[in-house]
Coordinates of C-alpha atoms and ligand atoms in Angstrom, one line a residue:
X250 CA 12.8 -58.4 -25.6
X251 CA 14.2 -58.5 -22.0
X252 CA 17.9 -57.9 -24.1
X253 CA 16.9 -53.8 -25.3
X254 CA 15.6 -53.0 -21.8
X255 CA 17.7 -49.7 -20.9
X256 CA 19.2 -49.4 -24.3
X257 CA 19.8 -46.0 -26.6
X258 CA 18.9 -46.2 -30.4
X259 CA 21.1 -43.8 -31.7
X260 CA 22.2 -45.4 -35.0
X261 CA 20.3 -48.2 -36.5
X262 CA 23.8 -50.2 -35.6
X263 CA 23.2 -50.3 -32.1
X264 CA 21.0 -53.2 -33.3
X265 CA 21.9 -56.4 -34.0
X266 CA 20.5 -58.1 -37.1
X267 CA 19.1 -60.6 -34.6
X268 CA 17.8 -57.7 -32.7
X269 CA 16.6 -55.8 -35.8
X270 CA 14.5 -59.0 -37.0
X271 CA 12.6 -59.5 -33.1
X272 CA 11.9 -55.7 -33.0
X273 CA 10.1 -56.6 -36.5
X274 CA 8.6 -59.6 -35.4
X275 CA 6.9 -58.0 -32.2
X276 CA 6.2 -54.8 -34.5
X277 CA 4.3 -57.5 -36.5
X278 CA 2.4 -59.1 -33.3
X279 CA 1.2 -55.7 -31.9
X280 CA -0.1 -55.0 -35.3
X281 CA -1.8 -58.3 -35.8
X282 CA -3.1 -57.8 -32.5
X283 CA -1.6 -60.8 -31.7
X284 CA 0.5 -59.5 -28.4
X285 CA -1.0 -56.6 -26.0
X286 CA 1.6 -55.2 -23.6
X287 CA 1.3 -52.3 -21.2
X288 CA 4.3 -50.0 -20.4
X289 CA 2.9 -47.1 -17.8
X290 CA 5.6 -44.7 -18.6
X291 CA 6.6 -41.7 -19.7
X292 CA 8.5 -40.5 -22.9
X293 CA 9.5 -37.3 -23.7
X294 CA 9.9 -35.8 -26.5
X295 CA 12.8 -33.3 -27.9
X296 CA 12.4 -32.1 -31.5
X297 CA 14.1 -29.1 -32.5
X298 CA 13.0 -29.7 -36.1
X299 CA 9.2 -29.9 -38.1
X300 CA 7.4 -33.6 -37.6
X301 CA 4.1 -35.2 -38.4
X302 CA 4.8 -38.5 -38.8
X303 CA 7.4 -39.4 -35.8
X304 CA 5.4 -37.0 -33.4
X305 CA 2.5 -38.4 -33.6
X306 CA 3.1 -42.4 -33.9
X307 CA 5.5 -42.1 -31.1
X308 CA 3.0 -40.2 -29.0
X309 CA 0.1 -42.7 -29.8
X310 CA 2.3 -46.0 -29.4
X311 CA 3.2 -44.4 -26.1
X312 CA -0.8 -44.0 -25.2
X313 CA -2.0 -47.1 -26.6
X314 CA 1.0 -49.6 -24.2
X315 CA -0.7 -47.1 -21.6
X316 CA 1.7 -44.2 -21.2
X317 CA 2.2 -41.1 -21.2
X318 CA 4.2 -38.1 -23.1
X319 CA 5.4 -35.1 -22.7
X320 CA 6.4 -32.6 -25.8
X321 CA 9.8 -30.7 -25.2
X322 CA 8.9 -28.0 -27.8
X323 CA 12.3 -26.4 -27.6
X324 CA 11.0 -23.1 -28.0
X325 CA 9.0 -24.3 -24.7
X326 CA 11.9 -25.4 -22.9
X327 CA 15.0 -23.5 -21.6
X328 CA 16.7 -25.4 -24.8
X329 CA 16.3 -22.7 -27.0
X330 CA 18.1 -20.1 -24.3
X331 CA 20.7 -22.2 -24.5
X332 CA 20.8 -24.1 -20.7
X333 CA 23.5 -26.3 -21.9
X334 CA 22.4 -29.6 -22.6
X335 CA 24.8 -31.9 -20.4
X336 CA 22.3 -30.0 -17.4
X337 CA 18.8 -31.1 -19.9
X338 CA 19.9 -34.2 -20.3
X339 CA 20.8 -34.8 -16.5
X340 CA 17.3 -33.1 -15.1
X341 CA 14.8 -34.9 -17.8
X342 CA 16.9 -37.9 -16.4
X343 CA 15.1 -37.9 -13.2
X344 CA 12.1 -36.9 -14.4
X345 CA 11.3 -39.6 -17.3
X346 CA 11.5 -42.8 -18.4
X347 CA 12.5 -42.6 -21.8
X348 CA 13.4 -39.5 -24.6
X349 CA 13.1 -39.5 -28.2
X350 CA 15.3 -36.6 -29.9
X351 CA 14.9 -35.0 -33.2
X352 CA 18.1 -32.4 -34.0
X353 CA 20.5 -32.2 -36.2
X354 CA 24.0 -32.9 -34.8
X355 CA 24.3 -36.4 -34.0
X356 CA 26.8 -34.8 -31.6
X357 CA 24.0 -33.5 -29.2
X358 CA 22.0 -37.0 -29.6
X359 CA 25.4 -38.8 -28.2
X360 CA 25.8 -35.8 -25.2
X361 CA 22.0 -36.3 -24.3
X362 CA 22.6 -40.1 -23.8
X363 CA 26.1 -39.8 -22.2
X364 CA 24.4 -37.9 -19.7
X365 CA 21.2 -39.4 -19.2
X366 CA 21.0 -42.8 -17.8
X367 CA 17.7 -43.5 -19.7
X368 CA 17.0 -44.8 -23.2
X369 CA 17.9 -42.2 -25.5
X370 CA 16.5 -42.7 -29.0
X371 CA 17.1 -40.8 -32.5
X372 CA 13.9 -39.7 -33.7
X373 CA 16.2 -38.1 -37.0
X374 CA 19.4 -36.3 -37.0
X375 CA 21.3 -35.2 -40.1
X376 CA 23.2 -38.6 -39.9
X377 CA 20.3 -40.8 -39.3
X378 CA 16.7 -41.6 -39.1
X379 CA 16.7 -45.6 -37.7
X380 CA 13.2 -45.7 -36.5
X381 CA 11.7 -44.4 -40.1
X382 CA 14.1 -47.4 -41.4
X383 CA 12.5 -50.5 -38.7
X384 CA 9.1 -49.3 -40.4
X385 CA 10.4 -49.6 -43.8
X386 CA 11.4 -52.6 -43.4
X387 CA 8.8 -54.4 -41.7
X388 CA 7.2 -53.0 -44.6
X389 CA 9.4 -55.0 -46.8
X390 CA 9.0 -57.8 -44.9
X391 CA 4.7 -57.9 -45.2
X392 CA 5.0 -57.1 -49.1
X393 CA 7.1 -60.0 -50.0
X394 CA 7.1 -62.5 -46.4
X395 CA 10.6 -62.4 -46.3
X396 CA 13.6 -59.9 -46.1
X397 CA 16.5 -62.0 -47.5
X398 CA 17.9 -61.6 -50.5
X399 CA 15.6 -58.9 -51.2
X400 CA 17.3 -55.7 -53.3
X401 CA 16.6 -52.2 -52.2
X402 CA 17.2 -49.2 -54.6
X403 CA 17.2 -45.8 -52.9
X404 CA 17.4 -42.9 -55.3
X405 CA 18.2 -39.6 -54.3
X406 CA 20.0 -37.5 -52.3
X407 CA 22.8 -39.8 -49.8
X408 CA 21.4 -38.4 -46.1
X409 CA 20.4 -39.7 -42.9
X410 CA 17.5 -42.2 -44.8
X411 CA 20.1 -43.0 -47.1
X412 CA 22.4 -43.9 -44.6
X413 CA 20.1 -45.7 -42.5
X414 CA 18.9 -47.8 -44.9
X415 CA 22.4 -48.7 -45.6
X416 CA 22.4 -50.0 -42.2
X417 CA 19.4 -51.9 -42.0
X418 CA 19.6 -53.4 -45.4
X419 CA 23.1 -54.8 -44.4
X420 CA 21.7 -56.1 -40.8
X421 CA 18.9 -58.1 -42.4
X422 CA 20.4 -59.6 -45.0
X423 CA 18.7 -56.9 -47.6
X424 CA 21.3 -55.9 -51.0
X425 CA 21.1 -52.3 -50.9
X426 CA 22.0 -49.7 -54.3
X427 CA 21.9 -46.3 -53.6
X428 CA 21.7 -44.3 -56.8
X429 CA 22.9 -40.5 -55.9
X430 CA 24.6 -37.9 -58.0
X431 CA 28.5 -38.7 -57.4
X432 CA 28.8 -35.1 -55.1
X433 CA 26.0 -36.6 -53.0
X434 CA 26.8 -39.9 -52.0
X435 CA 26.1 -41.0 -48.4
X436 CA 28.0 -41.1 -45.4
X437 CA 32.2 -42.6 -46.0
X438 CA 31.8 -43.9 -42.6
X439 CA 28.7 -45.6 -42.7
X440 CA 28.9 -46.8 -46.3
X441 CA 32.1 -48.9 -44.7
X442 CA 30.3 -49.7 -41.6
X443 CA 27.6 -51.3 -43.9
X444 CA 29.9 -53.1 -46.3
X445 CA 31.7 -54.7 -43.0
X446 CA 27.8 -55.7 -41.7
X447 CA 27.1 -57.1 -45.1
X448 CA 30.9 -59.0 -45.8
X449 CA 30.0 -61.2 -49.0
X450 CA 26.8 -62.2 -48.1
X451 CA 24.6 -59.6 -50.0
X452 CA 25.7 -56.5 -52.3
X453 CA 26.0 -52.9 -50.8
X454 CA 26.5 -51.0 -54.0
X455 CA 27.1 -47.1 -54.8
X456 CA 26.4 -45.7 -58.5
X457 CA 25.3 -42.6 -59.9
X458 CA 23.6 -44.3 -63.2
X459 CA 20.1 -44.2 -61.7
X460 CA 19.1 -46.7 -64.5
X461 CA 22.2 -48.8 -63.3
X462 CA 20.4 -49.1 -59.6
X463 CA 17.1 -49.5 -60.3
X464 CA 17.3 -52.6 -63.0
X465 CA 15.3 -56.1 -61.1
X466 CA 14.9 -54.3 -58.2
X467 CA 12.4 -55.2 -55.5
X468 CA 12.1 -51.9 -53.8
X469 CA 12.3 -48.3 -54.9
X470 CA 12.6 -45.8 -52.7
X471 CA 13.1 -42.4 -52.6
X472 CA 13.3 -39.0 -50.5
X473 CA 12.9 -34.9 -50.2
X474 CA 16.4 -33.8 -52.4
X475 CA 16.4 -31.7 -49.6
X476 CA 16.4 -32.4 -46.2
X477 CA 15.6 -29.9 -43.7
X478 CA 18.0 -27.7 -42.6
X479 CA 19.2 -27.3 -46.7
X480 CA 15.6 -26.2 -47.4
X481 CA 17.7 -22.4 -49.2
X482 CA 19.6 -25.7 -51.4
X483 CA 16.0 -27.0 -52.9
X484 CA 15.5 -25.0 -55.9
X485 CA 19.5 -25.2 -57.4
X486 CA 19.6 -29.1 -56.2
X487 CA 16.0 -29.8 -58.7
X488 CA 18.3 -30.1 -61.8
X489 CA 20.7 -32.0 -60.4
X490 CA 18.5 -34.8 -59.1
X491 CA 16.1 -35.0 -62.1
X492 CA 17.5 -38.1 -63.2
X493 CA 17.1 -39.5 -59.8
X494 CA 13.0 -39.3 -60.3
X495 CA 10.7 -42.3 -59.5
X496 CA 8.8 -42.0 -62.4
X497 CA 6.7 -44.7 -64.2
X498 CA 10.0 -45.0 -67.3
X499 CA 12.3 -45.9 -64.3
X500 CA 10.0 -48.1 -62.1
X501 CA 9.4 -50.1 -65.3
X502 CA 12.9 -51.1 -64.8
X503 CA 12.7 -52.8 -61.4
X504 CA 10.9 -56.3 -60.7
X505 CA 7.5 -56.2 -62.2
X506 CA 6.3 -57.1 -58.5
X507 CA 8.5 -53.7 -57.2
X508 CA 7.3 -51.7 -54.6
X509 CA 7.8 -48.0 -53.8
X510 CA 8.5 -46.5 -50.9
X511 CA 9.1 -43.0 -49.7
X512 CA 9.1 -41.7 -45.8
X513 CA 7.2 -38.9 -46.4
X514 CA 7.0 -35.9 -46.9
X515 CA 7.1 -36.0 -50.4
X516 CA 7.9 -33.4 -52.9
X517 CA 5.2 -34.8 -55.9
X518 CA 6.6 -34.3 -59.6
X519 CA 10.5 -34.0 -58.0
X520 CA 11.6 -36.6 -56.5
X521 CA 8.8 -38.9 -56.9
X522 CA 5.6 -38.7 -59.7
X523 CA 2.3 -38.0 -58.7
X524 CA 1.7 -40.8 -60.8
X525 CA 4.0 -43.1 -59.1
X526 CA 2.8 -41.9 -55.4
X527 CA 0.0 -42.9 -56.1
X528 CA 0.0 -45.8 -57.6
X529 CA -0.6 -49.5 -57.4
X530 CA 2.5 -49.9 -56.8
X531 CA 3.6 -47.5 -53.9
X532 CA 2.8 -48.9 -50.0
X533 CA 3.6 -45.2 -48.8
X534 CA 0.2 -45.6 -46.8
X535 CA 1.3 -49.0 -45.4
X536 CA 5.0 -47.5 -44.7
X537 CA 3.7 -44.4 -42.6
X538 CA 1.0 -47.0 -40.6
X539 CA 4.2 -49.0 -39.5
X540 CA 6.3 -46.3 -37.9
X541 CA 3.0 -46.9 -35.3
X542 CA 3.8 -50.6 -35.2
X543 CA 7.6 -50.5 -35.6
X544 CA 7.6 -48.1 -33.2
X545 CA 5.4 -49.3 -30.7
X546 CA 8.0 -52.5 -30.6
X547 CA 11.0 -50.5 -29.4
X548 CA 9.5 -48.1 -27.2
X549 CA 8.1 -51.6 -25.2
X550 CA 11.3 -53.1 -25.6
X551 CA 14.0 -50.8 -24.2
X552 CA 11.4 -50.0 -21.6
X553 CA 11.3 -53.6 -20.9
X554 CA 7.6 -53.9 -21.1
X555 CA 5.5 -57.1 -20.5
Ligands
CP769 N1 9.1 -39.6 -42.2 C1 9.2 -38.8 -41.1 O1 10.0 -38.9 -40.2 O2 8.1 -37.9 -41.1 P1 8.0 -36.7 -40.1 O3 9.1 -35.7 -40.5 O4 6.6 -36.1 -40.4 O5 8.1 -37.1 -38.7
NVA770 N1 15.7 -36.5 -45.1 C1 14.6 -35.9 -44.6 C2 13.7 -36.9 -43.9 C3 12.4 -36.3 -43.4 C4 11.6 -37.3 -42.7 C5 15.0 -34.7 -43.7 O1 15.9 -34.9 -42.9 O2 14.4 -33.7 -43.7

């Protein structure tokens, strides 16, 4: 643990696979209640975009290692009159212990924790979403014991989900397919960052025959066809990812012991079946309960908690 103390999360590559897998392994302890640790500080917490989810399991992993945490509502702050944000980032230095930052540019992310000396993390930026990905796949990891060799099939539009699972699939030793249409694939960049994480020890494939992903998979997984900031894209994109549906004709096609997953929120009857979301096999429920856990781990860690 003692290794993330002062560390930023700002792409899910900042982590080791070794890293990735202790982060899981406490994430599994707190949840067991197996470890208690306390971690009196303060997080604060940026987000210039909507959130249920990452609000509140930050905020009540902060309260429950005894902390506390301050919401930086931009339209609170002097971040929406435009202070500049090398001066934020230098004044909620000395006044907290640790930010979580939900935007859109992972340029700003990278200025806040260039200029801040504490741990920065990415609560979601266009690029990424690494925390949403340590739930998923710890996850994984309690629906089938083991992350090895497992295959994960995301279907869907190629974003920041898409890319961080690319990531953490790679780092644990996961194969990864992601199914888009060819105009939406995920990020060049990160696609070869994964490949060079994964070398020939497990697959890191790109189609756009959804059918072609999905076959003996272990995991589905899906997500909004738009992500927010496109929300004026949502209605033209629906045709376009209609193949791309979870729905009972495709799941069929994966393992018969498949899992779904989606991070939520979910667009029912587009990107995912009502049927499907709600079925025996989806661990959605499960999936949100662990960005708790998952993040409960890292906060503790980078703040060096014992
Ligand atoms: N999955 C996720 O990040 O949800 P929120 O947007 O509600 O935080
Ligand atoms: N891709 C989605 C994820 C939401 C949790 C978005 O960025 O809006």
């Amino acid at each position: 643990m003692e290794s993330l103390k002062g560390r930023d999360l700002l792409g899910l590559a900042d982590l080791s696979g070794k890293e990735v897998r202790q982060l899981l392994d406490l994430a599994a302890a707190l949840k067991a209640g197996k470890v208690s640790l306390r971690c009196p500080k303060v997080l604060g917490l940026l987000f210039r975009k909507a959130s249920t989810r990452t609000r509140v399991s930050f905020s009540v992993a902060m309260y429950q290692l005894g902390g506390q945490v301050i919401d930086l509502n931009t339209n609170l702050t002097q971040v929406s009159r435009g202070e500049p944000t090398i001066d934020t980032a230098r004044v909620l230095d000395r006044y907290l212990d640790i930010l979580a930052i939900r935007t859109y540019g992972q340029e700003e992310l990278e200025t806040f924790a260039n200029y801040a000396k504490i741990p920065v993390i990415n609560a979601l930026t266009d690029l990424e979403h690494p925390c949403q990905i340590l739930a998923d796949l710890l996850t994984v990891q309690e629906a089938f014991g083991k992350l090895d060799g497992i295959t994960l099939t995301y279907l869907g539009d190629g974003n920041n989900v898409a890319n961080s699972l690319l990531l953490g699939c790679a780092l644990v030793g996961m194969n990864i397919r992601i199914a888009t249409p060819s105009d939406y694939q995920p990020d060049g960049e990160i696609v070869e960052q994964a490949k060079k994480i994964a070398g020939d020890r497990t697959e890191v494939l790109l189609t756009a025959d959804p059918e072609r992903g999905v076959k003996g998979a272990h995991v589905l997984y899906t997500d909004v066809w738009a992500s927010m900031g496109q929300e004026e894209l949502a209605e033209s994109r629906i045709p376009i990812f209609q193949p791309y549906q979870i729905n009972e004709p495709l799941l069929r096609l994966a393992d018969p012991e498949a899992i779904v997953l989606h991070c939520l929120p979910a667009h029912r009857d587009e990107e995912i079946t009502d049927e499907v979301i709600e079925g025996t096999q989806s661990r959605v429920w499960d999936q949100a309960e662990n960005r708790l856990h998952a993040q409960k781990a890292l906060l503790a860690s980078l703040l060096g908690a014992e």
